[in-house]
Amino acid sequence: AMGYAAFILVMLHVLLLALPRLEASLDAAVLTLFPPFSAVDVWAGWVAWVLMLVSLWPTFGLVENPSYQRWKRLHLLLAPALVLALAHGVWLAPQTAHWWLLGGLGVAAIAWRKLVSPLVARHPYEVTDVRSLAPDVVEISLRAQGRRIRYEAGQFVYLTPLDPGLVAGRDEEHPYTIASAPEDEFLRIGIKDLGDASQALQTVAVGSQALVEGPYGDFFRPLDPERDQLWLAGGIGITPFVGGARELHDNPDSTRARVHLFYLCDREERGYYLDTLRDAAAAVDRLDVSAHYFRDEGPITAEFLQSHCPDFIAREVFICGPQGMIDHLVAVLRSRGVPRHRIHTEVFDFL
């Protein structure tokens, strides 16, 4: 949303510069926007705009999603765009202090993300197990080689695998949601084959090294800890709820709320965490698990929710999965009067 807003504001900025010159003539307005090439101060702004446009090109939906590496390289264009935009502003603005401040903040953010953060925020881990949950889904277990990171259920980490045998994704950081309980000896991550890097991780070598940065996020931060909760998950969006269910299993006193989890699958074979979740529900009184199979029952309805969880309207709701599923579920809940502020969503999709 911020990217779209920035793009629109830049275009408005250009139009607002040209419109006052229309009072003189159309040629004067055009000359304001496209002066001779010797006016490097203006053309620096245009080059910065073009670089931003190219970097955002996949976002406009005009082409199919590129490979991760190509998408990442496109985003590197934002670095020279930032420099040129700063030069454009400093050259043309009557007062430059705020431009230097904004430029300095941008450079500092890039330096932190690319130079400082990898050194101070990443922790070494070892891959201890790779368990196949489905033909295209694995759960990777990692053991800390030093200090273990502390996290809450529902948070995510950036995982950088170092396995030299990987055909893609080696030395690249990718975000993955944690599927283990906070007190688990191992950090467990469920990974579905959704791209070249996640596909390669399906066969990551046991014993190989990885770097873990995080945790980040606060998906399970309820508005009212005393209110019962409704969890709705689909696809690999089940992983934060697996972490939450495992936490309830290991520490039943972690919450006083009752929890009902609906696992939305295409068919039973795609419920790759169902056994784990049902085992947790059997051991924890305040946790219930229901499965919904799209192939047999079609899209989930309010009637289905009502039949398995009669008070679902009164609960605080947490939804995670693909965008289409989330849109449908939010519409179903809103149609039954669930207020929007009690619905928390997290999209597992390419943005």
PDB file of N, CA, C and O in Angstrom, residues 183-248:
ATOM      1  N   GLU A 183       8.761 -23.328  23.832  1.00  0.00           N
ATOM      2  CA  GLU A 183       9.713 -24.028  24.705  1.00  0.00           C
ATOM      3  C   GLU A 183      10.302 -25.272  24.058  1.00  0.00           C
ATOM      4  O   GLU A 183      11.050 -26.014  24.698  1.00  0.00           O
ATOM      5  N   ASP A 184       9.982 -25.509  22.796  1.00  0.00           N
ATOM      6  CA  ASP A 184      10.509 -26.675  22.090  1.00  0.00           C
ATOM      7  C   ASP A 184      12.027 -26.565  21.972  1.00  0.00           C
ATOM      8  O   ASP A 184      12.574 -25.487  21.714  1.00  0.00           O
ATOM      9  N   GLU A 185      12.704 -27.695  22.138  1.00  0.00           N
ATOM     10  CA  GLU A 185      14.157 -27.709  21.987  1.00  0.00           C
ATOM     11  C   GLU A 185      14.572 -27.357  20.571  1.00  0.00           C
ATOM     12  O   GLU A 185      15.638 -26.782  20.337  1.00  0.00           O
ATOM     13  N   PHE A 186      13.722 -27.715  19.604  1.00  0.00           N
ATOM     14  CA  PHE A 186      14.022 -27.483  18.197  1.00  0.00           C
ATOM     15  C   PHE A 186      13.142 -26.376  17.628  1.00  0.00           C
ATOM     16  O   PHE A 186      12.006 -26.188  18.070  1.00  0.00           O
ATOM     17  N   LEU A 187      13.685 -25.667  16.663  1.00  0.00           N
ATOM     18  CA  LEU A 187      12.911 -24.694  15.893  1.00  0.00           C
ATOM     19  C   LEU A 187      12.356 -25.446  14.690  1.00  0.00           C
ATOM     20  O   LEU A 187      13.116 -25.972  13.874  1.00  0.00           O
ATOM     21  N   ARG A 188      11.033 -25.517  14.562  1.00  0.00           N
ATOM     22  CA  ARG A 188      10.405 -26.285  13.493  1.00  0.00           C
ATOM     23  C   ARG A 188       9.705 -25.323  12.532  1.00  0.00           C
ATOM     24  O   ARG A 188       8.981 -24.423  12.950  1.00  0.00           O
ATOM     25  N   ILE A 189       9.918 -25.567  11.251  1.00  0.00           N
ATOM     26  CA  ILE A 189       9.368 -24.702  10.211  1.00  0.00           C
ATOM     27  C   ILE A 189       8.729 -25.567   9.140  1.00  0.00           C
ATOM     28  O   ILE A 189       9.378 -26.451   8.576  1.00  0.00           O
ATOM     29  N   GLY A 190       7.436 -25.329   8.862  1.00  0.00           N
ATOM     30  CA  GLY A 190       6.753 -26.024   7.778  1.00  0.00           C
ATOM     31  C   GLY A 190       6.927 -25.260   6.481  1.00  0.00           C
ATOM     32  O   GLY A 190       6.658 -24.055   6.425  1.00  0.00           O
ATOM     33  N   ILE A 191       7.390 -25.933   5.428  1.00  0.00           N
ATOM     34  CA  ILE A 191       7.703 -25.263   4.164  1.00  0.00           C
ATOM     35  C   ILE A 191       7.015 -25.996   3.024  1.00  0.00           C
ATOM     36  O   ILE A 191       7.204 -27.196   2.835  1.00  0.00           O
ATOM     37  N   LYS A 192       6.230 -25.251   2.250  1.00  0.00           N
ATOM     38  CA  LYS A 192       5.546 -25.796   1.086  1.00  0.00           C
ATOM     39  C   LYS A 192       6.260 -25.358  -0.187  1.00  0.00           C
ATOM     40  O   LYS A 192       6.779 -24.235  -0.264  1.00  0.00           O
ATOM     41  N   ASP A 193       6.297 -26.229  -1.168  1.00  0.00           N
ATOM     42  CA  ASP A 193       6.935 -25.944  -2.451  1.00  0.00           C
ATOM     43  C   ASP A 193       6.098 -24.908  -3.202  1.00  0.00           C
ATOM     44  O   ASP A 193       5.135 -25.242  -3.891  1.00  0.00           O
ATOM     45  N   LEU A 194       6.478 -23.635  -3.060  1.00  0.00           N
ATOM     46  CA  LEU A 194       5.765 -22.547  -3.715  1.00  0.00           C
ATOM     47  C   LEU A 194       6.666 -21.705  -4.604  1.00  0.00           C
ATOM     48  O   LEU A 194       6.235 -20.715  -5.171  1.00  0.00           O
ATOM     49  N   GLY A 195       7.943 -22.070  -4.712  1.00  0.00           N
ATOM     50  CA  GLY A 195       8.896 -21.311  -5.512  1.00  0.00           C
ATOM     51  C   GLY A 195      10.198 -22.072  -5.603  1.00  0.00           C
ATOM     52  O   GLY A 195      10.338 -23.166  -5.046  1.00  0.00           O
ATOM     53  N   ASP A 196      11.179 -21.477  -6.274  1.00  0.00           N
ATOM     54  CA  ASP A 196      12.425 -22.194  -6.477  1.00  0.00           C
ATOM     55  C   ASP A 196      13.166 -22.467  -5.172  1.00  0.00           C
ATOM     56  O   ASP A 196      13.700 -23.563  -4.959  1.00  0.00           O
ATOM     57  N   ALA A 197      13.203 -21.501  -4.266  1.00  0.00           N
ATOM     58  CA  ALA A 197      13.917 -21.699  -3.001  1.00  0.00           C
ATOM     59  C   ALA A 197      13.189 -22.681  -2.095  1.00  0.00           C
ATOM     60  O   ALA A 197      13.804 -23.579  -1.501  1.00  0.00           O
ATOM     61  N   SER A 198      11.867 -22.528  -1.951  1.00  0.00           N
ATOM     62  CA  SER A 198      11.112 -23.446  -1.098  1.00  0.00           C
ATOM     63  C   SER A 198      11.087 -24.854  -1.683  1.00  0.00           C
ATOM     64  O   SER A 198      11.023 -25.847  -0.953  1.00  0.00           O
ATOM     65  N   GLN A 199      11.159 -24.944  -3.012  1.00  0.00           N
ATOM     66  CA  GLN A 199      11.247 -26.264  -3.639  1.00  0.00           C
ATOM     67  C   GLN A 199      12.581 -26.926  -3.300  1.00  0.00           C
ATOM     68  O   GLN A 199      12.643 -28.116  -2.977  1.00  0.00           O
ATOM     69  N   ALA A 200      13.659 -26.164  -3.358  1.00  0.00           N
ATOM     70  CA  ALA A 200      14.976 -26.720  -3.035  1.00  0.00           C
ATOM     71  C   ALA A 200      15.047 -27.174  -1.582  1.00  0.00           C
ATOM     72  O   ALA A 200      15.689 -28.184  -1.264  1.00  0.00           O
ATOM     73  N   LEU A 201      14.380 -26.453  -0.688  1.00  0.00           N
ATOM     74  CA  LEU A 201      14.427 -26.796   0.731  1.00  0.00           C
ATOM     75  C   LEU A 201      13.707 -28.100   1.039  1.00  0.00           C
ATOM     76  O   LEU A 201      13.863 -28.648   2.134  1.00  0.00           O
ATOM     77  N   GLN A 202      12.938 -28.622   0.103  1.00  0.00           N
ATOM     78  CA  GLN A 202      12.282 -29.912   0.324  1.00  0.00           C
ATOM     79  C   GLN A 202      13.326 -31.017   0.511  1.00  0.00           C
ATOM     80  O   GLN A 202      13.037 -32.043   1.132  1.00  0.00           O
ATOM     81  N   THR A 203      14.529 -30.810  -0.006  1.00  0.00           N
ATOM     82  CA  THR A 203      15.583 -31.828   0.097  1.00  0.00           C
ATOM     83  C   THR A 203      16.840 -31.258   0.746  1.00  0.00           C
ATOM     84  O   THR A 203      17.954 -31.710   0.456  1.00  0.00           O
ATOM     85  N   VAL A 204      16.695 -30.262   1.617  1.00  0.00           N
ATOM     86  CA  VAL A 204      17.863 -29.714   2.306  1.00  0.00           C
ATOM     87  C   VAL A 204      18.532 -30.815   3.127  1.00  0.00           C
ATOM     88  O   VAL A 204      17.868 -31.698   3.686  1.00  0.00           O
ATOM     89  N   ALA A 205      19.842 -30.793   3.188  1.00  0.00           N
ATOM     90  CA  ALA A 205      20.597 -31.880   3.819  1.00  0.00           C
ATOM     91  C   ALA A 205      20.559 -31.782   5.346  1.00  0.00           C
ATOM     92  O   ALA A 205      20.785 -30.709   5.917  1.00  0.00           O
ATOM     93  N   VAL A 206      20.272 -32.899   5.993  1.00  0.00           N
ATOM     94  CA  VAL A 206      20.383 -32.975   7.450  1.00  0.00           C
ATOM     95  C   VAL A 206      21.851 -32.801   7.816  1.00  0.00           C
ATOM     96  O   VAL A 206      22.737 -33.386   7.188  1.00  0.00           O
ATOM     97  N   GLY A 207      22.115 -31.985   8.826  1.00  0.00           N
ATOM     98  CA  GLY A 207      23.474 -31.683   9.219  1.00  0.00           C
ATOM     99  C   GLY A 207      24.020 -30.415   8.618  1.00  0.00           C
ATOM    100  O   GLY A 207      25.082 -29.929   9.031  1.00  0.00           O
ATOM    101  N   SER A 208      23.305 -29.849   7.626  1.00  0.00           N
ATOM    102  CA  SER A 208      23.761 -28.599   7.023  1.00  0.00           C
ATOM    103  C   SER A 208      23.474 -27.428   7.954  1.00  0.00           C
ATOM    104  O   SER A 208      22.674 -27.526   8.888  1.00  0.00           O
ATOM    105  N   GLN A 209      24.116 -26.316   7.704  1.00  0.00           N
ATOM    106  CA  GLN A 209      23.994 -25.136   8.549  1.00  0.00           C
ATOM    107  C   GLN A 209      22.992 -24.144   7.966  1.00  0.00           C
ATOM    108  O   GLN A 209      22.711 -24.144   6.761  1.00  0.00           O
ATOM    109  N   ALA A 210      22.453 -23.328   8.827  1.00  0.00           N
ATOM    110  CA  ALA A 210      21.515 -22.283   8.424  1.00  0.00           C
ATOM    111  C   ALA A 210      21.627 -21.122   9.396  1.00  0.00           C
ATOM    112  O   ALA A 210      22.075 -21.290  10.540  1.00  0.00           O
ATOM    113  N   LEU A 211      21.226 -19.954   8.950  1.00  0.00           N
ATOM    114  CA  LEU A 211      21.172 -18.775   9.800  1.00  0.00           C
ATOM    115  C   LEU A 211      19.714 -18.390  10.004  1.00  0.00           C
ATOM    116  O   LEU A 211      18.916 -18.429   9.066  1.00  0.00           O
ATOM    117  N   VAL A 212      19.378 -18.033  11.229  1.00  0.00           N
ATOM    118  CA  VAL A 212      18.000 -17.679  11.568  1.00  0.00           C
ATOM    119  C   VAL A 212      17.990 -16.273  12.148  1.00  0.00           C
ATOM    120  O   VAL A 212      18.744 -15.968  13.079  1.00  0.00           O
ATOM    121  N   GLU A 213      17.148 -15.421  11.595  1.00  0.00           N
ATOM    122  CA  GLU A 213      17.001 -14.054  12.089  1.00  0.00           C
ATOM    123  C   GLU A 213      15.570 -13.831  12.544  1.00  0.00           C
ATOM    124  O   GLU A 213      14.624 -14.179  11.850  1.00  0.00           O
ATOM    125  N   GLY A 214      15.414 -13.267  13.708  1.00  0.00           N
ATOM    126  CA  GLY A 214      14.071 -12.991  14.211  1.00  0.00           C
ATOM    127  C   GLY A 214      13.997 -13.203  15.703  1.00  0.00           C
ATOM    128  O   GLY A 214      15.027 -13.215  16.391  1.00  0.00           O
ATOM    129  N   PRO A 215      12.803 -13.365  16.227  1.00  0.00           N
ATOM    130  CA  PRO A 215      11.530 -13.492  15.516  1.00  0.00           C
ATOM    131  C   PRO A 215      10.889 -12.130  15.243  1.00  0.00           C
ATOM    132  O   PRO A 215      11.256 -11.126  15.834  1.00  0.00           O
ATOM    133  N   TYR A 216       9.908 -12.161  14.341  1.00  0.00           N
ATOM    134  CA  TYR A 216       9.153 -10.971  13.985  1.00  0.00           C
ATOM    135  C   TYR A 216       7.655 -11.304  14.012  1.00  0.00           C
ATOM    136  O   TYR A 216       7.260 -12.459  13.910  1.00  0.00           O
ATOM    137  N   GLY A 217       6.840 -10.252  14.088  1.00  0.00           N
ATOM    138  CA  GLY A 217       5.391 -10.421  13.995  1.00  0.00           C
ATOM    139  C   GLY A 217       4.709 -10.566  15.343  1.00  0.00           C
ATOM    140  O   GLY A 217       5.337 -10.863  16.364  1.00  0.00           O
ATOM    141  N   ASP A 218       3.387 -10.365  15.339  1.00  0.00           N
ATOM    142  CA  ASP A 218       2.577 -10.508  16.561  1.00  0.00           C
ATOM    143  C   ASP A 218       1.175 -10.982  16.187  1.00  0.00           C
ATOM    144  O   ASP A 218       0.178 -10.465  16.670  1.00  0.00           O
ATOM    145  N   PHE A 219       1.109 -11.987  15.305  1.00  0.00           N
ATOM    146  CA  PHE A 219      -0.171 -12.452  14.781  1.00  0.00           C
ATOM    147  C   PHE A 219      -1.140 -12.853  15.881  1.00  0.00           C
ATOM    148  O   PHE A 219      -2.328 -12.600  15.811  1.00  0.00           O
ATOM    149  N   PHE A 220      -0.653 -13.527  16.932  1.00  0.00           N
ATOM    150  CA  PHE A 220      -1.517 -14.043  17.988  1.00  0.00           C
ATOM    151  C   PHE A 220      -1.670 -13.067  19.159  1.00  0.00           C
ATOM    152  O   PHE A 220      -1.974 -13.488  20.262  1.00  0.00           O
ATOM    153  N   ARG A 221      -1.489 -11.791  18.930  1.00  0.00           N
ATOM    154  CA  ARG A 221      -1.639 -10.802  19.999  1.00  0.00           C
ATOM    155  C   ARG A 221      -3.120 -10.432  20.098  1.00  0.00           C
ATOM    156  O   ARG A 221      -3.608  -9.612  19.325  1.00  0.00           O
ATOM    157  N   PRO A 222      -3.883 -11.040  21.010  1.00  0.00           N
ATOM    158  CA  PRO A 222      -5.336 -10.814  21.047  1.00  0.00           C
ATOM    159  C   PRO A 222      -5.697  -9.455  21.618  1.00  0.00           C
ATOM    160  O   PRO A 222      -4.952  -8.877  22.418  1.00  0.00           O
ATOM    161  N   LEU A 223      -6.849  -8.949  21.204  1.00  0.00           N
ATOM    162  CA  LEU A 223      -7.371  -7.725  21.807  1.00  0.00           C
ATOM    163  C   LEU A 223      -7.847  -7.985  23.225  1.00  0.00           C
ATOM    164  O   LEU A 223      -7.698  -7.147  24.109  1.00  0.00           O
ATOM    165  N   ASP A 224      -8.427  -9.154  23.437  1.00  0.00           N
ATOM    166  CA  ASP A 224      -8.978  -9.538  24.741  1.00  0.00           C
ATOM    167  C   ASP A 224      -8.515 -10.951  25.070  1.00  0.00           C
ATOM    168  O   ASP A 224      -9.070 -11.928  24.551  1.00  0.00           O
ATOM    169  N   PRO A 225      -7.476 -11.100  25.888  1.00  0.00           N
ATOM    170  CA  PRO A 225      -6.952 -12.442  26.206  1.00  0.00           C
ATOM    171  C   PRO A 225      -7.982 -13.362  26.849  1.00  0.00           C
ATOM    172  O   PRO A 225      -7.812 -14.589  26.819  1.00  0.00           O
ATOM    173  N   GLU A 226      -9.051 -12.815  27.425  1.00  0.00           N
ATOM    174  CA  GLU A 226     -10.054 -13.630  28.085  1.00  0.00           C
ATOM    175  C   GLU A 226     -11.112 -14.161  27.105  1.00  0.00           C
ATOM    176  O   GLU A 226     -11.844 -15.091  27.427  1.00  0.00           O
ATOM    177  N   ARG A 227     -11.194 -13.581  25.925  1.00  0.00           N
ATOM    178  CA  ARG A 227     -12.224 -13.974  24.958  1.00  0.00           C
ATOM    179  C   ARG A 227     -11.809 -15.263  24.248  1.00  0.00           C
ATOM    180  O   ARG A 227     -10.648 -15.436  23.863  1.00  0.00           O
ATOM    181  N   ASP A 228     -12.765 -16.186  24.072  1.00  0.00           N
ATOM    182  CA  ASP A 228     -12.486 -17.411  23.333  1.00  0.00           C
ATOM    183  C   ASP A 228     -12.112 -17.083  21.896  1.00  0.00           C
ATOM    184  O   ASP A 228     -12.499 -16.037  21.360  1.00  0.00           O
ATOM    185  N   GLN A 229     -11.360 -17.986  21.265  1.00  0.00           N
ATOM    186  CA  GLN A 229     -10.775 -17.695  19.954  1.00  0.00           C
ATOM    187  C   GLN A 229     -11.237 -18.703  18.894  1.00  0.00           C
ATOM    188  O   GLN A 229     -11.468 -19.874  19.188  1.00  0.00           O
ATOM    189  N   LEU A 230     -11.327 -18.204  17.664  1.00  0.00           N
ATOM    190  CA  LEU A 230     -11.643 -19.021  16.494  1.00  0.00           C
ATOM    191  C   LEU A 230     -10.459 -18.922  15.546  1.00  0.00           C
ATOM    192  O   LEU A 230     -10.082 -17.834  15.125  1.00  0.00           O
ATOM    193  N   TRP A 231      -9.841 -20.073  15.238  1.00  0.00           N
ATOM    194  CA  TRP A 231      -8.701 -20.128  14.333  1.00  0.00           C
ATOM    195  C   TRP A 231      -9.153 -20.745  13.010  1.00  0.00           C
ATOM    196  O   TRP A 231      -9.769 -21.814  12.995  1.00  0.00           O
ATOM    197  N   LEU A 232      -8.828 -20.085  11.899  1.00  0.00           N
ATOM    198  CA  LEU A 232      -9.201 -20.568  10.562  1.00  0.00           C
ATOM    199  C   LEU A 232      -7.948 -20.570   9.692  1.00  0.00           C
ATOM    200  O   LEU A 232      -7.316 -19.527   9.497  1.00  0.00           O
ATOM    201  N   ALA A 233      -7.607 -21.758   9.181  1.00  0.00           N
ATOM    202  CA  ALA A 233      -6.351 -21.885   8.446  1.00  0.00           C
ATOM    203  C   ALA A 233      -6.544 -22.683   7.177  1.00  0.00           C
ATOM    204  O   ALA A 233      -7.353 -23.616   7.124  1.00  0.00           O
ATOM    205  N   GLY A 234      -5.785 -22.320   6.138  1.00  0.00           N
ATOM    206  CA  GLY A 234      -5.810 -23.060   4.892  1.00  0.00           C
ATOM    207  C   GLY A 234      -4.431 -23.147   4.291  1.00  0.00           C
ATOM    208  O   GLY A 234      -3.614 -22.223   4.426  1.00  0.00           O
ATOM    209  N   GLY A 235      -4.120 -24.250   3.616  1.00  0.00           N
ATOM    210  CA  GLY A 235      -2.819 -24.413   2.985  1.00  0.00           C
ATOM    211  C   GLY A 235      -1.700 -24.376   4.006  1.00  0.00           C
ATOM    212  O   GLY A 235      -1.835 -24.818   5.153  1.00  0.00           O
ATOM    213  N   ILE A 236      -0.563 -23.817   3.605  1.00  0.00           N
ATOM    214  CA  ILE A 236       0.583 -23.727   4.521  1.00  0.00           C
ATOM    215  C   ILE A 236       0.330 -22.660   5.583  1.00  0.00           C
ATOM    216  O   ILE A 236       1.106 -22.512   6.527  1.00  0.00           O
ATOM    217  N   GLY A 237      -0.796 -21.930   5.469  1.00  0.00           N
ATOM    218  CA  GLY A 237      -1.194 -20.989   6.513  1.00  0.00           C
ATOM    219  C   GLY A 237      -1.547 -21.672   7.818  1.00  0.00           C
ATOM    220  O   GLY A 237      -1.847 -21.000   8.812  1.00  0.00           O
ATOM    221  N   ILE A 238      -1.494 -22.996   7.859  1.00  0.00           N
ATOM    222  CA  ILE A 238      -1.751 -23.721   9.096  1.00  0.00           C
ATOM    223  C   ILE A 238      -0.588 -23.589  10.071  1.00  0.00           C
ATOM    224  O   ILE A 238      -0.759 -23.797  11.285  1.00  0.00           O
ATOM    225  N   THR A 239       0.619 -23.246   9.596  1.00  0.00           N
ATOM    226  CA  THR A 239       1.809 -23.325  10.448  1.00  0.00           C
ATOM    227  C   THR A 239       1.741 -22.485  11.727  1.00  0.00           C
ATOM    228  O   THR A 239       2.146 -22.974  12.789  1.00  0.00           O
ATOM    229  N   PRO A 240       1.261 -21.224  11.707  1.00  0.00           N
ATOM    230  CA  PRO A 240       1.199 -20.505  12.984  1.00  0.00           C
ATOM    231  C   PRO A 240       0.261 -21.177  13.988  1.00  0.00           C
ATOM    232  O   PRO A 240       0.510 -21.148  15.196  1.00  0.00           O
ATOM    233  N   PHE A 241      -0.789 -21.823  13.498  1.00  0.00           N
ATOM    234  CA  PHE A 241      -1.730 -22.488  14.386  1.00  0.00           C
ATOM    235  C   PHE A 241      -1.158 -23.797  14.922  1.00  0.00           C
ATOM    236  O   PHE A 241      -1.490 -24.211  16.032  1.00  0.00           O
ATOM    237  N   VAL A 242      -0.293 -24.437  14.138  1.00  0.00           N
ATOM    238  CA  VAL A 242       0.403 -25.625  14.651  1.00  0.00           C
ATOM    239  C   VAL A 242       1.288 -25.222  15.824  1.00  0.00           C
ATOM    240  O   VAL A 242       1.327 -25.900  16.865  1.00  0.00           O
ATOM    241  N   GLY A 243       1.988 -24.103  15.676  1.00  0.00           N
ATOM    242  CA  GLY A 243       2.786 -23.603  16.788  1.00  0.00           C
ATOM    243  C   GLY A 243       1.933 -23.277  17.992  1.00  0.00           C
ATOM    244  O   GLY A 243       2.292 -23.583  19.139  1.00  0.00           O
ATOM    245  N   GLY A 244       0.755 -22.659  17.747  1.00  0.00           N
ATOM    246  CA  GLY A 244      -0.146 -22.338  18.852  1.00  0.00           C
ATOM    247  C   GLY A 244      -0.698 -23.582  19.518  1.00  0.00           C
ATOM    248  O   GLY A 244      -0.803 -23.647  20.752  1.00  0.00           O
ATOM    249  N   ALA A 245      -1.061 -24.616  18.728  1.00  0.00           N
ATOM    250  CA  ALA A 245      -1.586 -25.861  19.294  1.00  0.00           C
ATOM    251  C   ALA A 245      -0.508 -26.599  20.088  1.00  0.00           C
ATOM    252  O   ALA A 245      -0.778 -27.160  21.148  1.00  0.00           O
ATOM    253  N   ARG A 246       0.704 -26.595  19.571  1.00  0.00           N
ATOM    254  CA  ARG A 246       1.804 -27.239  20.287  1.00  0.00           C
ATOM    255  C   ARG A 246       2.104 -26.521  21.599  1.00  0.00           C
ATOM    256  O   ARG A 246       2.450 -27.151  22.594  1.00  0.00           O
ATOM    257  N   GLU A 247       1.972 -25.203  21.593  1.00  0.00           N
ATOM    258  CA  GLU A 247       2.169 -24.465  22.844  1.00  0.00           C
ATOM    259  C   GLU A 247       1.095 -24.835  23.860  1.00  0.00           C
ATOM    260  O   GLU A 247       1.388 -25.034  25.047  1.00  0.00           O
ATOM    261  N   LEU A 248      -0.163 -24.928  23.409  1.00  0.00           N
ATOM    262  CA  LEU A 248      -1.229 -25.348  24.314  1.00  0.00           C
ATOM    263  C   LEU A 248      -0.981 -26.757  24.854  1.00  0.00           C
ATOM    264  O   LEU A 248      -1.254 -27.045  26.022  1.00  0.00           O
TER     265      LEU A 248
END
